[in-house]
Short mmCIF file of C-alpha atoms and ligand atoms in Angstrom, two decimals:
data_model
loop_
_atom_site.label_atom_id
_atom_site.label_comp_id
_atom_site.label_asym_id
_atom_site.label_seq_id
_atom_site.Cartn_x
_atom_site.Cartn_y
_atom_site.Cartn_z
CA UNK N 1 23.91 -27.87 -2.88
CA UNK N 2 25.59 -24.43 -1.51
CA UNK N 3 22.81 -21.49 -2.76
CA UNK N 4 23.02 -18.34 -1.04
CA UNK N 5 19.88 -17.31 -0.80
CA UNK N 6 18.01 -15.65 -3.91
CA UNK N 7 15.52 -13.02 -2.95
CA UNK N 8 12.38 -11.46 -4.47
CA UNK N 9 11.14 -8.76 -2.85
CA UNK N 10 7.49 -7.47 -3.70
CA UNK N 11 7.22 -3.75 -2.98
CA UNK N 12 5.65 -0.48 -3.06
CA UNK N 13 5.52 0.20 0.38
CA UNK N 14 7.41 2.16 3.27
CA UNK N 15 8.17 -1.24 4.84
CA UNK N 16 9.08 -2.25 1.40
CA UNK N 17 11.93 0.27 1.28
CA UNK N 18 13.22 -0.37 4.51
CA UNK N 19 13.51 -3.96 3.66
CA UNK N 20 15.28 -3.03 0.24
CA UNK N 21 17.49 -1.28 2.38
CA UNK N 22 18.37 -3.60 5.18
CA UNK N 23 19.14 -6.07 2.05
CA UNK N 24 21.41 -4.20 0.38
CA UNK N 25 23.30 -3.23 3.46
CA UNK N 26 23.91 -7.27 3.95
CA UNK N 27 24.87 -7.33 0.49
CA UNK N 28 21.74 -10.14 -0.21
CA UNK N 29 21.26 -11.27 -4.04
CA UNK N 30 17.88 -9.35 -3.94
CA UNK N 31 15.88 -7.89 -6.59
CA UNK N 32 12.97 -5.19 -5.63
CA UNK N 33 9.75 -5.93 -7.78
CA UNK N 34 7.43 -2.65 -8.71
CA UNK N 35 3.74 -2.95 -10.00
CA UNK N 36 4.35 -0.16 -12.22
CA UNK N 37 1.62 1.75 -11.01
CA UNK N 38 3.24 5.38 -11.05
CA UNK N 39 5.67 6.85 -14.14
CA UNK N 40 8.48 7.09 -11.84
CA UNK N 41 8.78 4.94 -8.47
CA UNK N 42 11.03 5.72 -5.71
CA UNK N 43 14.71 4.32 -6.65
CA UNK N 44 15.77 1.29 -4.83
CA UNK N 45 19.11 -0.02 -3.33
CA UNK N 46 18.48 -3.08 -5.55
CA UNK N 47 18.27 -3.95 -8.66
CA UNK N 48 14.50 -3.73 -9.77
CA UNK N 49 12.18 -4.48 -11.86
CA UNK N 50 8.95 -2.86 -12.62
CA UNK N 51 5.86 -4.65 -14.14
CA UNK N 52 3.33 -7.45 -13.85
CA UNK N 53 4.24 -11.46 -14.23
CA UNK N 54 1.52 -12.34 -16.07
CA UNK N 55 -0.68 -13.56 -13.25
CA UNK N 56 0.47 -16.59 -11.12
CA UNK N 57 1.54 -18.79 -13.76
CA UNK N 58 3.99 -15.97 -15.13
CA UNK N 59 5.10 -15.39 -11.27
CA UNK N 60 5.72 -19.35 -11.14
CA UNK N 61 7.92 -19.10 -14.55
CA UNK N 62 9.51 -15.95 -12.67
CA UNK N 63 10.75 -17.69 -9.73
CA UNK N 64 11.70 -20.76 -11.77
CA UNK N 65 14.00 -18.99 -14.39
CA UNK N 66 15.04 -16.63 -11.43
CA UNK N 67 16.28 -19.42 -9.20
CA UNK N 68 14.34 -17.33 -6.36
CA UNK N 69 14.95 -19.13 -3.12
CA UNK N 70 12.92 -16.97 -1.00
CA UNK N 71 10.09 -14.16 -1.66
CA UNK N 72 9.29 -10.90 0.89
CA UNK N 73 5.52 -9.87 -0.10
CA UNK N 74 6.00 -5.78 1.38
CA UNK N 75 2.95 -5.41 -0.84
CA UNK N 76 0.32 -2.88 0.31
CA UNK N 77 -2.63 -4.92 2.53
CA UNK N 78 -4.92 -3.26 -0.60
CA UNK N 79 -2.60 -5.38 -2.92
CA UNK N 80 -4.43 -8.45 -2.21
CA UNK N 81 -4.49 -9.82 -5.95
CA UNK N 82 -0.17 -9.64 -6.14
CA UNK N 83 -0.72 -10.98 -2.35
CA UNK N 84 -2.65 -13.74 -3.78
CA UNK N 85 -0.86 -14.89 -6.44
CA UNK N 86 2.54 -14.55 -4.46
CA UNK N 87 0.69 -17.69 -2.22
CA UNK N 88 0.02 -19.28 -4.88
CA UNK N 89 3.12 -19.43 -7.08
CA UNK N 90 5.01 -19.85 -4.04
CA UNK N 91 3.43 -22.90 -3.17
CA UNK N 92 3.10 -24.45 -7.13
CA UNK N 93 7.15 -23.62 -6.88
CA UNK N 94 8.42 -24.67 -3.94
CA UNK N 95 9.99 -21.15 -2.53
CA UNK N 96 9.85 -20.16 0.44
CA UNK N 97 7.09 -16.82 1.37
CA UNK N 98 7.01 -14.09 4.32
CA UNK N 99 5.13 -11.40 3.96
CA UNK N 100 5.97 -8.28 5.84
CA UNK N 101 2.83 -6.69 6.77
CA UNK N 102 2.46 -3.36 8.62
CA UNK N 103 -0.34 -3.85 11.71
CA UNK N 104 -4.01 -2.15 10.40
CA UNK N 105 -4.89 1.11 12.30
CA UNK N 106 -7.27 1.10 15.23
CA UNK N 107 -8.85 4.63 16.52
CA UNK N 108 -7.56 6.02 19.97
CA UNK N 109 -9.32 8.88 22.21
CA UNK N 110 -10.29 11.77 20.18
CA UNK N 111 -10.56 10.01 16.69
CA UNK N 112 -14.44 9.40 15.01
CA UNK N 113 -13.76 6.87 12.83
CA UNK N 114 -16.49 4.68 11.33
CA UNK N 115 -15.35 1.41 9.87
CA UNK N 116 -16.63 0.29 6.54
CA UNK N 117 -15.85 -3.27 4.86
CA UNK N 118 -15.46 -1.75 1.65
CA UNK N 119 -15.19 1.34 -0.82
CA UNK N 120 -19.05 0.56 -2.06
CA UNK N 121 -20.33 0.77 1.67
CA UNK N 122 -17.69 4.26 2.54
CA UNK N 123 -20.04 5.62 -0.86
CA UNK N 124 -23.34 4.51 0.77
CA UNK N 125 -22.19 5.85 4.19
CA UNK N 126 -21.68 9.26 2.71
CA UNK N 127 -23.76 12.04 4.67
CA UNK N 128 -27.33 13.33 3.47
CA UNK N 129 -26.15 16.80 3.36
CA UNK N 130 -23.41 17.81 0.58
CA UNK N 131 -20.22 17.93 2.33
CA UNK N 132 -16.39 19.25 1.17
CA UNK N 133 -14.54 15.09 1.13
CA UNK N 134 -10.91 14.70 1.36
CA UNK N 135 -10.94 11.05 -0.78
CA UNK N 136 -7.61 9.96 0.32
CA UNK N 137 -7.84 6.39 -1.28
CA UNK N 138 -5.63 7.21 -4.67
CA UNK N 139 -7.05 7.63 -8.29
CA UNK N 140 -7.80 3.18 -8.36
CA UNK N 141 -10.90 3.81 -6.64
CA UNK N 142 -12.40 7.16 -7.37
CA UNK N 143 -14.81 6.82 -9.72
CA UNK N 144 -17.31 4.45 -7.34
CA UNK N 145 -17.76 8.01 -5.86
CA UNK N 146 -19.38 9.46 -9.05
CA UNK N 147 -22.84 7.68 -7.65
CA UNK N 148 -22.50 10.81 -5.04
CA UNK N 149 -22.16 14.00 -7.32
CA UNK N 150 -24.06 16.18 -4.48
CA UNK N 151 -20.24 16.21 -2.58
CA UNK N 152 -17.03 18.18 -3.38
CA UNK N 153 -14.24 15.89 -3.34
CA UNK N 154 -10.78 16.56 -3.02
CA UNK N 155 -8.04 14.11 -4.82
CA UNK N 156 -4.22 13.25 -4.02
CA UNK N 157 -2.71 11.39 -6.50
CA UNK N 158 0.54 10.12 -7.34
CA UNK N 159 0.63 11.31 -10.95
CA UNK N 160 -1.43 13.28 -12.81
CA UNK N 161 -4.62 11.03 -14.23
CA UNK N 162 -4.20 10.47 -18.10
CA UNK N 163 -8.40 10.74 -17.68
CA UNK N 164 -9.89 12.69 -15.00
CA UNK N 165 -12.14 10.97 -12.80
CA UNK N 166 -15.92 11.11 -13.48
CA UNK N 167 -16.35 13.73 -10.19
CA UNK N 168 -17.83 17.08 -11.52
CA UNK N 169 -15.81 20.03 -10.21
CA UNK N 170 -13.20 17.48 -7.93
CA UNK N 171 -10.32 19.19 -6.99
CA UNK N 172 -6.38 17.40 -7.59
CA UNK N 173 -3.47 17.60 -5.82
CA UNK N 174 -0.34 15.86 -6.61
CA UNK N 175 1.70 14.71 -4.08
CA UNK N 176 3.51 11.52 -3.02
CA UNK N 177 3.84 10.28 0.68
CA UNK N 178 5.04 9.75 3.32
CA UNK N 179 3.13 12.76 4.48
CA UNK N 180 3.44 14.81 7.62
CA UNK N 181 1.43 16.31 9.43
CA UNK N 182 1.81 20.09 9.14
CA UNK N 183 1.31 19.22 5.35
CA UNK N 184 -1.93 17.19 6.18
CA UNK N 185 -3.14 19.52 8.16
CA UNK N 186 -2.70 22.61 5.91
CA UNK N 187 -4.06 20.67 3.42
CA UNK N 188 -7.80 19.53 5.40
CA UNK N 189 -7.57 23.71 6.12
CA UNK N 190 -6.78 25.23 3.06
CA UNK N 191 -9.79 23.12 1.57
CA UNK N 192 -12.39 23.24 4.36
CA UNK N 193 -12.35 19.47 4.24
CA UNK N 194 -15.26 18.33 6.17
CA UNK N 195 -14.57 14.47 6.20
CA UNK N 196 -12.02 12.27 5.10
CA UNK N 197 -12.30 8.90 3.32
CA UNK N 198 -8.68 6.88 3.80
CA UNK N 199 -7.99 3.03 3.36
CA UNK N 200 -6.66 1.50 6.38
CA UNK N 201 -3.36 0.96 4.88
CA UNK N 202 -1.78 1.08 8.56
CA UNK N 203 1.82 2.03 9.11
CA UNK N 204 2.97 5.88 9.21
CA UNK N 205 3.28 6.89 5.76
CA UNK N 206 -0.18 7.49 5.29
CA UNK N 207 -1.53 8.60 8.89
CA UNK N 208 -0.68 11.94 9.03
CA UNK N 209 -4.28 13.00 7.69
CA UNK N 210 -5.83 10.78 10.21
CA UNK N 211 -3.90 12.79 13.14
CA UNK N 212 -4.66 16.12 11.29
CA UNK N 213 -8.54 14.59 11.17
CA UNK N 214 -8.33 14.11 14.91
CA UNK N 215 -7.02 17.87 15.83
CA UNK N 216 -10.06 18.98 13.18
CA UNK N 217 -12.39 17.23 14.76
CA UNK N 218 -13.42 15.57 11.74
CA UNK N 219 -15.37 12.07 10.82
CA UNK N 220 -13.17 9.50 8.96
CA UNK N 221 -15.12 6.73 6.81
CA UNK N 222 -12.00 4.31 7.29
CA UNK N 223 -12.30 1.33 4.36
CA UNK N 224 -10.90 -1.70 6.34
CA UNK N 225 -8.46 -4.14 4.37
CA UNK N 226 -9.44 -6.66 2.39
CA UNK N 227 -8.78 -11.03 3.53
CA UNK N 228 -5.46 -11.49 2.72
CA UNK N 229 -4.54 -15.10 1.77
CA UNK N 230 -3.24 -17.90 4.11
CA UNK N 231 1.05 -17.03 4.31
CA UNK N 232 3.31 -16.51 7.37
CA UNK N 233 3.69 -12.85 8.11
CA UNK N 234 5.95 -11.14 9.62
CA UNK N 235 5.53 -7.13 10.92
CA UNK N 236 8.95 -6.20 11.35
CA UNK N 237 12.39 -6.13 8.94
CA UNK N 238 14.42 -7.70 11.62
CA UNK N 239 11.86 -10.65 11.58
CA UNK N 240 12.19 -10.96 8.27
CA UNK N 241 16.04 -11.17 8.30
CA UNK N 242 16.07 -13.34 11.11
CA UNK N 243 13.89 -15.65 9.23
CA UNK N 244 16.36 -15.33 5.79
CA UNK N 245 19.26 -16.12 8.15
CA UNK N 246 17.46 -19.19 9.37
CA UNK N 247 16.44 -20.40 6.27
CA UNK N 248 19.90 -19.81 4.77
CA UNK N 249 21.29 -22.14 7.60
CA UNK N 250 19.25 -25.20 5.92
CA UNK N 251 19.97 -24.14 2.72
CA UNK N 252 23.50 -25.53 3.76
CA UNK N 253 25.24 -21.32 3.41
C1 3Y8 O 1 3.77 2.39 -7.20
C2 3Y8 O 1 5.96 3.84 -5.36
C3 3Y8 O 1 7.97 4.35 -0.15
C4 3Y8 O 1 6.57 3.93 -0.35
C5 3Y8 O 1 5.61 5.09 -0.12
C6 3Y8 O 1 2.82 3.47 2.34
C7 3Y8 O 1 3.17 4.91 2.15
C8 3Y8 O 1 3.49 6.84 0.65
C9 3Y8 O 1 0.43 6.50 1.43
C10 3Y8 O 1 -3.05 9.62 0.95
C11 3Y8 O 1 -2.91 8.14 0.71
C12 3Y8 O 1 -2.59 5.54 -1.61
C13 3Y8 O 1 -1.54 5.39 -2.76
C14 3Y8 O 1 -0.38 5.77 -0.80
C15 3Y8 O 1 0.63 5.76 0.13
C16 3Y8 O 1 3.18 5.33 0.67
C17 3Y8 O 1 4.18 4.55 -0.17
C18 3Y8 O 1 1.89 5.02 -0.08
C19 3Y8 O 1 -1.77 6.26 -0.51
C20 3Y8 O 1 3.75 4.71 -4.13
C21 3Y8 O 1 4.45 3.95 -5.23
C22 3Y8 O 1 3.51 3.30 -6.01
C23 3Y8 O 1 2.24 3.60 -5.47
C24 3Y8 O 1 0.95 3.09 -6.04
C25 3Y8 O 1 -0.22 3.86 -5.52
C26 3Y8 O 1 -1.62 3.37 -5.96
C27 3Y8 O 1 -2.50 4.15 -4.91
C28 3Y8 O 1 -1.66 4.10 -3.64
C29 3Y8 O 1 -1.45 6.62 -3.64
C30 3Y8 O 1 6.54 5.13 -5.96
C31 3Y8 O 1 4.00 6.20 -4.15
C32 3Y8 O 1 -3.80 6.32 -2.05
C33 3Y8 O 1 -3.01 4.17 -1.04
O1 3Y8 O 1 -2.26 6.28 -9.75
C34 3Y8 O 1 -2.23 5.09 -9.34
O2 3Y8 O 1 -2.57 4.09 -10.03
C35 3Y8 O 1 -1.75 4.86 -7.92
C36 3Y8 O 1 -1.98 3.66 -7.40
C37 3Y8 O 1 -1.75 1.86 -5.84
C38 3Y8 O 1 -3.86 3.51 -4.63
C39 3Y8 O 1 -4.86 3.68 -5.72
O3 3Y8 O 1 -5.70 2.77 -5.79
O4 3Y8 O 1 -4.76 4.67 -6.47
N1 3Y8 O 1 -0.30 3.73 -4.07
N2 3Y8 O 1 2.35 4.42 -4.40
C40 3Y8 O 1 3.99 0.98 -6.70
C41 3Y8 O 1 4.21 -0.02 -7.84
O5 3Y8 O 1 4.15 0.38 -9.02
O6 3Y8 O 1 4.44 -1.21 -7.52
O7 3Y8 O 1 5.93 5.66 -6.92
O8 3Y8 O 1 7.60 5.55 -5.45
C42 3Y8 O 1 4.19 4.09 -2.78
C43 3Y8 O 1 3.55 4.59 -1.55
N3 3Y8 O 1 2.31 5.01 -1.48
O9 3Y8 O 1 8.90 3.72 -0.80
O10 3Y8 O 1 8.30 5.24 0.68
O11 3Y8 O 1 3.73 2.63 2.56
O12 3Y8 O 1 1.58 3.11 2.32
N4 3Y8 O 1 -0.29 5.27 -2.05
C44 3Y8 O 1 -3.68 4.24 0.35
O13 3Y8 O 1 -3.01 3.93 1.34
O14 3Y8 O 1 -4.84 4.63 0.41
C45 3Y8 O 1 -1.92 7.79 -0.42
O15 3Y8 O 1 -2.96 10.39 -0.05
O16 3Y8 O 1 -3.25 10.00 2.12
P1 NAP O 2 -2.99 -5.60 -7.01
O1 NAP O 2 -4.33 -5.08 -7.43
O2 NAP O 2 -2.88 -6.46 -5.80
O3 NAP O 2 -2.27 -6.41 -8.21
C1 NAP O 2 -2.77 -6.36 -9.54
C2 NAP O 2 -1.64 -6.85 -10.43
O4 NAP O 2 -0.60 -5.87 -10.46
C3 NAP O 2 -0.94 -8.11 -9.91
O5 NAP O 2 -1.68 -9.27 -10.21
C4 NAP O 2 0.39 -8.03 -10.64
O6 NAP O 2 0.24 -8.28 -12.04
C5 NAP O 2 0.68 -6.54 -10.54
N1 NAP O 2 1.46 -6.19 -9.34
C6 NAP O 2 1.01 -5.69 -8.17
N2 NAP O 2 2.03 -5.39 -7.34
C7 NAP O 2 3.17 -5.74 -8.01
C8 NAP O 2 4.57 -5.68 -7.70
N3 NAP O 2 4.99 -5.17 -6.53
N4 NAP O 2 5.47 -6.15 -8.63
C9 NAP O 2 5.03 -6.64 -9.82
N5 NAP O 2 3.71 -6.70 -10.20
C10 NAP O 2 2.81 -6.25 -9.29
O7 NAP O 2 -1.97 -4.35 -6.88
P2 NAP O 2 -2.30 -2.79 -6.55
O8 NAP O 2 -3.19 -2.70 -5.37
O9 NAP O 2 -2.65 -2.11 -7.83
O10 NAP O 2 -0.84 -2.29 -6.07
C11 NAP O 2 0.16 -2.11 -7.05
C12 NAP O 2 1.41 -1.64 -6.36
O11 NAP O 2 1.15 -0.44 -5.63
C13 NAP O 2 1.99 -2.63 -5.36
O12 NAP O 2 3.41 -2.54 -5.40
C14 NAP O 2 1.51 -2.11 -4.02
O13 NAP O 2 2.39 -2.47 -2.97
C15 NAP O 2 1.53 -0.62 -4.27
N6 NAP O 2 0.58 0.11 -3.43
C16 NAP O 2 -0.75 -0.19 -3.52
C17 NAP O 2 -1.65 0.51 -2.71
C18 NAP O 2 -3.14 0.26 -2.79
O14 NAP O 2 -3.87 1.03 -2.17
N7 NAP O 2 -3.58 -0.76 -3.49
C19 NAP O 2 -1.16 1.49 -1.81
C20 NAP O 2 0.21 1.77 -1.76
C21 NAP O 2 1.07 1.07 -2.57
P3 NAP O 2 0.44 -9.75 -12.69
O15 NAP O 2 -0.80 -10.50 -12.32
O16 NAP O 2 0.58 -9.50 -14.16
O17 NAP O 2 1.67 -10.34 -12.07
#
């Protein structure tokens, strides 16, 4: 049976939209999946589609109807439920799954990080003394910091909240990444941000505050990721195409 293959890409990341990219420039039957998350995602090079699948059984269907071949999981590492699911619908249906995963962030010279397993132990870690927090973890996982009302917090968000989140007197900024550093910096500055709390997301879209945190001199409470499931992964998009160009050889193109 000649099938070229059929790709489903799983986004929402930087990585994600260099993949998208690197597809489209080979001309691959690809189609870039969004969560739906924010009212109006970065455009992709690929057709796309924005939404859940109804949980892995929907994601099975998906991949059935779809006649996917092959699924790229560019998910965030935070992502772990879509990560999850991908796994397991993969497996129930027989296609083939690589996840492109960027490598987690370690601290060099200079950088006072303290790692915490998850968002409930960055609240418990907070300091005694009311401090000015840059909470750069998105508007998903604010409100576990309303058990702290003694600090001033500082939000970036993608969009602006449809609720605002339960933190008396927390300030907002809109903005979407990547971010550089000048910005990151002038940001920590302008708000006499005394410590940071960021999500080891890894790659370079996000690290420009932990760089700015560095030069400042100030503490980061750094969430570490989440277990992802059992899958192959991959940390570059050449890997990945080498592996599609592999595959494709068995599947007889
Ligand atoms: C909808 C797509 C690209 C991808 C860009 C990356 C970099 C900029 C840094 C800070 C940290 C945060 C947040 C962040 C970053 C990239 C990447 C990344 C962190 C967009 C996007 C979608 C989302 C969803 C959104 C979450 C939120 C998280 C903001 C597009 C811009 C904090 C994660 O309001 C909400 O519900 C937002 C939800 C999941 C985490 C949270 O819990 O709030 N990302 N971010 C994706 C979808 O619908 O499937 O709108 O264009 C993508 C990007 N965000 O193409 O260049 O690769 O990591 N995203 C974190 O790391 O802590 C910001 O401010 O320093
Ligand atoms: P999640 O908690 O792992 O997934 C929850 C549900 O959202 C999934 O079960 C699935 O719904 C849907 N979903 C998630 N990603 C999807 C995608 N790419 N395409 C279609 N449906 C998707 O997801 P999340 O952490 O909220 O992340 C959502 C999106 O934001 C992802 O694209 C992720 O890459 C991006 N993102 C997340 C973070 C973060 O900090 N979490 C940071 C940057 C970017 P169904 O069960 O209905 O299929």
């Amino acid at each position: 049976m000649h099938t070229t293959p059929r790709i489903l890409l799983l986004g929402g990341t930087t990585e994600a939209s260099h993949m998208a990219r690197a597809l489209a420039a080979r001309g691959a039957d690809a189609v870039f999946s969004y969560a739906g998350r924010t009212g109006a995602p970065a455009a992709q090079p690929l057709p796309t589609r924005i939404g859940g699948f109804g949980g892995v059984a929907g994601l099975a269907d998906y991949l059935r109807a779809q006649a996917i071949t092959h699924v790229i999981d560019a998910t965030h590492p935070f992502a772990v439920q879509m990560s999850r699911n991908a796994a397991a619908a993969c497996a129930e249906a027989g296609v083939a799954l690589l996840a492109l995963e960027r490598p987690a962030w370690t601290p060099g010279p200079g950088d006072d990080w303290q790692s915490l397993p998850d968002r409930e132990a960055a609240v418990a870690a907070l300091p005694a003394a009311p401090a000015r927090v840059f909470l750069a973890i998105g508007r998903q996982g604010a409100a576990a910091f309303a058990a702290r009302p003694e600090h001033a917090y500082l939000l970036r968000l993608v969009d602006p909240p449809a609720t605002l989140p339960p933190l008396p007197g927390a300030e907002i900024v809109l903005a979407r990444g990547p971010f550089t550093l000048a910005q990151d910096l002038a940001l920590l500055r302008e708000h006499r941000i005394g410590l940071i709390v960021a999500k080891n997301a890894g790659g370079e879209g996000a690290r420009a505050k932990l760089d700015a945190a560095r030069m400042l001199g100030l503490r980061v409470l750094m969430i570490e990721r989440p277990e992802a499931p059992t899958r192959a992964v991959a940390a570059r998009v050449e890997t990945v195409m080498d592996w599609l160009t592999a595959h494709s050889a068995r599947l007889g193109v």
